[in-house]
mmCIF file of C-alpha atoms in Angstrom:
data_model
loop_
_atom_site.group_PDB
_atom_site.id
_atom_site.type_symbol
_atom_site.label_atom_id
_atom_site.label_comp_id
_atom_site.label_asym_id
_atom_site.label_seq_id
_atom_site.Cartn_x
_atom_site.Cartn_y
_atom_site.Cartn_z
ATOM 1 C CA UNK A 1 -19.779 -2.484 -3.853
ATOM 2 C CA UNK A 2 -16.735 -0.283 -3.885
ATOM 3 C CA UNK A 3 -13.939 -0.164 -6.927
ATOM 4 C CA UNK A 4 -11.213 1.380 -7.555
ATOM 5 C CA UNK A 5 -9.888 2.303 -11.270
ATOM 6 C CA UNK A 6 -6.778 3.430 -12.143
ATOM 7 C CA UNK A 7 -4.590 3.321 -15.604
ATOM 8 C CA UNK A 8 -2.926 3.684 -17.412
ATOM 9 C CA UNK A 9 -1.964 0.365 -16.741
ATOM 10 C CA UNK A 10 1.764 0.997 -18.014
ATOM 11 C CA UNK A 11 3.094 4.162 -19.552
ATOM 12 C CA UNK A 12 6.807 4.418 -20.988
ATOM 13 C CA UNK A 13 7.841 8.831 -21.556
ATOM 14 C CA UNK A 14 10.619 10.714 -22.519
ATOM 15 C CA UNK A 15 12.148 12.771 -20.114
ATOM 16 C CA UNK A 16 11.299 16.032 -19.780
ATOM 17 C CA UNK A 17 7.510 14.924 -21.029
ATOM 18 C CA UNK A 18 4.807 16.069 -19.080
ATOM 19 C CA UNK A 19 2.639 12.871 -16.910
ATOM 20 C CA UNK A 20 -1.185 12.352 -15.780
ATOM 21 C CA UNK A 21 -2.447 9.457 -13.897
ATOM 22 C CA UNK A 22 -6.186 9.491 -12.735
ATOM 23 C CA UNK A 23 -7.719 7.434 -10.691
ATOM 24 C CA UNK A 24 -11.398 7.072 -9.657
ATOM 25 C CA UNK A 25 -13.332 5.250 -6.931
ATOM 26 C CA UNK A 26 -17.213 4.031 -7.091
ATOM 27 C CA UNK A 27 -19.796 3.232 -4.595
ATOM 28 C CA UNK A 28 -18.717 5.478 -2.235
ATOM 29 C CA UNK A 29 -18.719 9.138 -1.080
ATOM 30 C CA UNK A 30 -15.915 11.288 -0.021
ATOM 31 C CA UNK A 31 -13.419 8.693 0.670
ATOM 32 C CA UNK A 32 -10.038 9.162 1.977
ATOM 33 C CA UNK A 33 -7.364 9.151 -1.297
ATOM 34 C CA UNK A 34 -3.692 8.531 -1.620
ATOM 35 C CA UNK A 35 -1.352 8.370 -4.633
ATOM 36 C CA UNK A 36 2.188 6.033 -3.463
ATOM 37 C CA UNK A 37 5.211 5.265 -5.302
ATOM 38 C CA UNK A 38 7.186 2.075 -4.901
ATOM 39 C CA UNK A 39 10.708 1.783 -7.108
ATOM 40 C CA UNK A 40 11.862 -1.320 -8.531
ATOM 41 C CA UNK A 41 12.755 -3.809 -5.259
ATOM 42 C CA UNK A 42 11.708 -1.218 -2.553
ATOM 43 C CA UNK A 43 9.105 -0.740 -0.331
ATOM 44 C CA UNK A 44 5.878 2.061 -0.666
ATOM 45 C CA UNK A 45 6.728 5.313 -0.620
ATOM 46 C CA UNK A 46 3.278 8.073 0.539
ATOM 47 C CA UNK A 47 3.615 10.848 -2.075
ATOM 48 C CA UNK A 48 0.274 12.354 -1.472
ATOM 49 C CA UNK A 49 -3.082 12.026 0.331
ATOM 50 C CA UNK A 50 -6.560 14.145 0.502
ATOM 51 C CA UNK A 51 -9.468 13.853 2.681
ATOM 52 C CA UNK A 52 -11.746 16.174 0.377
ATOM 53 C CA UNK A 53 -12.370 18.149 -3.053
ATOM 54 C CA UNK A 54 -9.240 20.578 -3.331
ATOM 55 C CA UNK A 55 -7.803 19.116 0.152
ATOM 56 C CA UNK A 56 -4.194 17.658 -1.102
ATOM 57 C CA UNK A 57 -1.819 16.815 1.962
ATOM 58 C CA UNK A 58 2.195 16.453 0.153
ATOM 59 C CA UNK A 59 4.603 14.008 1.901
ATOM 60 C CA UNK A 60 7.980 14.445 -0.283
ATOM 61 C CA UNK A 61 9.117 17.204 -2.233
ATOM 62 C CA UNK A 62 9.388 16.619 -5.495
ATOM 63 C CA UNK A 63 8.229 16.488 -9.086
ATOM 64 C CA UNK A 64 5.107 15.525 -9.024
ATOM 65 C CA UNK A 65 1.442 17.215 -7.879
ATOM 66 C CA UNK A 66 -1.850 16.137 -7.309
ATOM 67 C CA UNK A 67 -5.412 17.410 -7.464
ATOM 68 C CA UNK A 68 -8.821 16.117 -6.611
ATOM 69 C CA UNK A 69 -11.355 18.301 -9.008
ATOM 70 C CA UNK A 70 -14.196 15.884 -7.987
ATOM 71 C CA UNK A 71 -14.781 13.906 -5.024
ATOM 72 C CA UNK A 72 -13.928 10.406 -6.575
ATOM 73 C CA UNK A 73 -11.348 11.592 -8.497
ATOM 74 C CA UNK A 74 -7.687 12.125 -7.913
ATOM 75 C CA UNK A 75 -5.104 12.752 -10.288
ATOM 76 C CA UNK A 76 -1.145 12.488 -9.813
ATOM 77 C CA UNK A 77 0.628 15.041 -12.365
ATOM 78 C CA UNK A 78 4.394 16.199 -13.514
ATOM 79 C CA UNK A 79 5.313 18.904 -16.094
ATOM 80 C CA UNK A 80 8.674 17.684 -17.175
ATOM 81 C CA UNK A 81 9.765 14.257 -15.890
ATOM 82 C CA UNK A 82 12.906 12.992 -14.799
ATOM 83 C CA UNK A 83 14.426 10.094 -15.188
ATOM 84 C CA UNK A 84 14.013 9.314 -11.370
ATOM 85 C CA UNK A 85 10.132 9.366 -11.622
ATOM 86 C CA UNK A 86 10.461 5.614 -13.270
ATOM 87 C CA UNK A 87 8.106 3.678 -10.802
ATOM 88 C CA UNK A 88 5.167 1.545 -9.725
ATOM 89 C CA UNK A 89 2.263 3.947 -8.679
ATOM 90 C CA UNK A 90 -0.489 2.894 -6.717
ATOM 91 C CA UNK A 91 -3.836 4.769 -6.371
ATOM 92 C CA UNK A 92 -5.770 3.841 -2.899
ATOM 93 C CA UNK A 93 -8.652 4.717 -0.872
ATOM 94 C CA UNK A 94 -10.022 4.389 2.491
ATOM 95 C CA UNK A 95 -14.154 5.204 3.465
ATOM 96 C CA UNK A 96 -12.976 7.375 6.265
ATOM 97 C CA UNK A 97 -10.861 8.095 9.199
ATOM 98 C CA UNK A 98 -8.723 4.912 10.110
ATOM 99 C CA UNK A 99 -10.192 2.427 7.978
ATOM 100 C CA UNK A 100 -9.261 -0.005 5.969
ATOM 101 C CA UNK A 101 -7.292 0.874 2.603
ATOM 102 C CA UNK A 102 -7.604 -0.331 -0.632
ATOM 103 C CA UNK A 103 -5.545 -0.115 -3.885
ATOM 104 C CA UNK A 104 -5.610 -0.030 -7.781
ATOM 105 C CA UNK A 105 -3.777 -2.317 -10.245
ATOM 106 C CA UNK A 106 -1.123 0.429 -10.109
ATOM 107 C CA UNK A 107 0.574 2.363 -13.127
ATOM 108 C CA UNK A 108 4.031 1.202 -13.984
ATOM 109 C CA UNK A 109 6.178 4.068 -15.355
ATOM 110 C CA UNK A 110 8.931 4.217 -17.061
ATOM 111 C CA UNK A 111 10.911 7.069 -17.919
ATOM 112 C CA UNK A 112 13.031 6.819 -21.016
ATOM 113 C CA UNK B 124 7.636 10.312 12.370
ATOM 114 C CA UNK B 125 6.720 6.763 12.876
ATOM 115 C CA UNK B 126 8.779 3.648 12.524
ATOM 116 C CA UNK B 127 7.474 0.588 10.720
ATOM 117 C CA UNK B 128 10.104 -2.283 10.368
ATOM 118 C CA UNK B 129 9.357 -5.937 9.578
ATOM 119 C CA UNK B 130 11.513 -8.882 9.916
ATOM 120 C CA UNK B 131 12.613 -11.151 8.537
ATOM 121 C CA UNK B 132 13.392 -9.018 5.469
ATOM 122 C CA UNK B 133 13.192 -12.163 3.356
ATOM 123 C CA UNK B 134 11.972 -15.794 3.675
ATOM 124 C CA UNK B 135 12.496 -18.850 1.930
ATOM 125 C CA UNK B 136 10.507 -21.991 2.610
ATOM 126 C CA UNK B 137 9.539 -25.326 1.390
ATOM 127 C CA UNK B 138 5.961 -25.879 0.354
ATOM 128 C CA UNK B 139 4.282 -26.921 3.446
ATOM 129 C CA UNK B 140 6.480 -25.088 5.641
ATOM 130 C CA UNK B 141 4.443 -22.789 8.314
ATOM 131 C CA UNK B 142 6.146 -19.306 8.983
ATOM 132 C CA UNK B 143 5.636 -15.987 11.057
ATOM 133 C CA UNK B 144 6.019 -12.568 9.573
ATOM 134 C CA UNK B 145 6.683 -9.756 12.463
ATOM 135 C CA UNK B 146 5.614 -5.967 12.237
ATOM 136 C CA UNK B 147 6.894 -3.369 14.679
ATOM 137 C CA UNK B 148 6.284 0.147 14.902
ATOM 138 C CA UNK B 149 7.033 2.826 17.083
ATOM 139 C CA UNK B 150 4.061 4.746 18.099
ATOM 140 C CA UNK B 151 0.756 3.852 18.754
ATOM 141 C CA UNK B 152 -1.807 3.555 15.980
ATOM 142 C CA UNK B 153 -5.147 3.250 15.120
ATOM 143 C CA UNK B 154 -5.380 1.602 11.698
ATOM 144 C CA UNK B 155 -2.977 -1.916 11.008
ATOM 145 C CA UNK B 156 -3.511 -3.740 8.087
ATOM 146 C CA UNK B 157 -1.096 -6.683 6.286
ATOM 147 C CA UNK B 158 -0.906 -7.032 2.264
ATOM 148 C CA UNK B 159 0.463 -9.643 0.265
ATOM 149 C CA UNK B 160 1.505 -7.908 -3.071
ATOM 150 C CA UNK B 161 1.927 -10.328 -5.888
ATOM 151 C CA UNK B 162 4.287 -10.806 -8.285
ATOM 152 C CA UNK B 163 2.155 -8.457 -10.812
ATOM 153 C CA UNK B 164 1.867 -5.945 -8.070
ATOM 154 C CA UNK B 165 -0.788 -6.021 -7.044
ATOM 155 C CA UNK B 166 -2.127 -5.103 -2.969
ATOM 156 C CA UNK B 167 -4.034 -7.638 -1.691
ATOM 157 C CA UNK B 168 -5.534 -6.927 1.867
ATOM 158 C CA UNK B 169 -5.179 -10.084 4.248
ATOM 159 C CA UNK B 170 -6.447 -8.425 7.711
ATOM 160 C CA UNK B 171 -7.802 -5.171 9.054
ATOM 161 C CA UNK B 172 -6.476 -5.891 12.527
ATOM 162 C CA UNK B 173 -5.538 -2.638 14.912
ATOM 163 C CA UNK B 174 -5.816 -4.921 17.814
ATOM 164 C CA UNK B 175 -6.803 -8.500 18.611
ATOM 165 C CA UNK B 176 -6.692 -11.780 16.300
ATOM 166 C CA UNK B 177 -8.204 -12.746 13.309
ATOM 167 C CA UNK B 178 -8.120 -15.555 10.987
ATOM 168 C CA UNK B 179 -8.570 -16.343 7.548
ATOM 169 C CA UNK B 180 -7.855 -19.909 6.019
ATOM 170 C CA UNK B 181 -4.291 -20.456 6.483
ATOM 171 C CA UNK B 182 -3.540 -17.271 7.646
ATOM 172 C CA UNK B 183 -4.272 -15.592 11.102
ATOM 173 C CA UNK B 184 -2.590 -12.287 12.324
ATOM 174 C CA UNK B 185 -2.371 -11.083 16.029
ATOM 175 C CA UNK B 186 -1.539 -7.384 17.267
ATOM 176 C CA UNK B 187 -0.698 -6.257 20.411
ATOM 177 C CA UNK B 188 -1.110 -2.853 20.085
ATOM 178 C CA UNK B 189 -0.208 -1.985 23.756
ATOM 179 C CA UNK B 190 3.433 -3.673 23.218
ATOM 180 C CA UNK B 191 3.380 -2.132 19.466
ATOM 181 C CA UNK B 192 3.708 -5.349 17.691
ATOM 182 C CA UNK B 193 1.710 -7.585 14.872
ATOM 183 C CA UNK B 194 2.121 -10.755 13.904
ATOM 184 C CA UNK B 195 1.693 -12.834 10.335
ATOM 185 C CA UNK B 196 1.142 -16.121 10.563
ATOM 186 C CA UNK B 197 1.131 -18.258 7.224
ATOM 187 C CA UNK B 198 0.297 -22.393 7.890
ATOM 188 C CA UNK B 199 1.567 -24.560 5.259
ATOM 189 C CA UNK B 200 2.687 -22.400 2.451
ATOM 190 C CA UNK B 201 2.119 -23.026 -1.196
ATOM 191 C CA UNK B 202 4.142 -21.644 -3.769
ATOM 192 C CA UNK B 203 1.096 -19.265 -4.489
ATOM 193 C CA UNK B 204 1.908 -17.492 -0.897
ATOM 194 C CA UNK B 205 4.751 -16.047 -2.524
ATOM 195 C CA UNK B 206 5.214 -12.351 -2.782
ATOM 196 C CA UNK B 207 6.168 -9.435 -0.429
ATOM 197 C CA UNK B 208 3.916 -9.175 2.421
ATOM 198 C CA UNK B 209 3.295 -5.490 3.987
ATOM 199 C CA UNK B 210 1.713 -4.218 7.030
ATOM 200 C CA UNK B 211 1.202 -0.375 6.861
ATOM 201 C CA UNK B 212 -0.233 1.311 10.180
ATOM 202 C CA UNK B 213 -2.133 4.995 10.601
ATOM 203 C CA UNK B 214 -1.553 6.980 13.397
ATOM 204 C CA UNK B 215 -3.883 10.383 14.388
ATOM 205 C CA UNK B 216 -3.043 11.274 11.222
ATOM 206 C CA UNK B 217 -5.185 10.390 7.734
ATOM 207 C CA UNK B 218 -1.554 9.015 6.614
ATOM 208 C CA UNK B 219 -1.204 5.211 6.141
ATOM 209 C CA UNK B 220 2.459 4.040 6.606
ATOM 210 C CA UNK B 221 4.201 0.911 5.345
ATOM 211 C CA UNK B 222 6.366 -1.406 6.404
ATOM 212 C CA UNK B 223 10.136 -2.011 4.569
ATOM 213 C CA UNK B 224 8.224 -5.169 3.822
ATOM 214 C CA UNK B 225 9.163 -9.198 4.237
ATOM 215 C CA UNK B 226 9.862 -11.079 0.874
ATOM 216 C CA UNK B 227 8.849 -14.680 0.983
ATOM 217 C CA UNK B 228 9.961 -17.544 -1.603
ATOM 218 C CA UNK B 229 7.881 -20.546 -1.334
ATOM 219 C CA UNK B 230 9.087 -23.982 -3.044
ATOM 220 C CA UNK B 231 7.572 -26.753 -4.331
#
């Protein structure tokens, strides 16, 4: 069966510190990906999605990337965060074209 | 881009209570699912339901994808049935969508 693992599970940084959540699927081969961001009360927000190795699709300007070295692997990434980055982060994955989605535990950031 | 907005924005009920959660959305789509996220956070998928009805337990959805529409329907809540429940939608697009979400308080 398919899982999904992301972590950490919670992360607290200093501004202006740099970030790197990964997140990895099993049982499954070249699955949709997508990285979303909910803040505290609100609903989810798409930051990123990829359909293949080195295929990342960006949804909001901002200060965060993403990259997908391997096939099951996706990894959301900042250089100097801000204090607006504080979030819930959800990894999820879908087996193809208009399927269903599923998600991680999430990562809950906070940036101090 | 397309429009997902759910009603009622928030809920409160008695335990034992039954209640319908509504989903519209302003293109057609080809991907509909609802989640119930948890107070931890956590997404938990309750249907996979572009079209058509399904049911599970307590809980049965409908969507009418012709008149752009789904509907959540939760039979005697329990306090457990708490949460903020989602639907998030694809169009011809790889992108899934969400909903602004409904928040539902169930009381003993």
């Amino acid at each position: 069966s398919q899982t999904i693992h992301q972590w950490p599970a919670t992360l607290v940084q200093p501004v202006g510190s740099p970030l790197s959540l990964e997140c990895t699927v099993e049982g499954t081969s070249n699955p949709n990906l997508y990285w979303y961001r909910q803040a505290a009360g609100r609903g989810l927000q798409l930051l990123f999605y990829s359909v293949g190795i080195g295929q990342i699709s960006s949804e909001v300007p901002q200060n965060l990337s993403a990259s997908r070295p391997q096939d099951r692997q996706f990894i959301l990434s900042s250089k100097k965060l801000l204090l607006s980055d504080s979030g819930f982060y959800l990894c999820a994955w879908s087996s193809q074209r208009f399927t269903e989605a599923f998600f991680g535990q999430g990562t809950r950031l906070t940036v101090v | 881009g397309i429009q997902v907005e759910q009603s009622p924005p928030d809920l409160i009920l008695q335990e034992g209570a039954n209640s319908t959660l509504r989903c519209n959305f302003s293109d057609s789509v080809n991907n509909l699912q609802w989640f119930h996220q948890n107070p931890w956070g956590q997404l938990i998928n309750l249907f996979y339901i572009p079209s058509g009805t399904k049911q599970n337990g307590r809980l049965s959805a409908t969507t009418v994808a012709t008149e752009r529409y789904s509907l959540l329907y939760i039979s005697s809540s329990q306090t457990t049935d708490s949460g903020v429940y989602f639907c998030a939608v694809m169009v011809n697009t790889d992108k899934l969508i969400f909903g602004t979400g409904t928040r539902l308080q169930v009381f003993p």
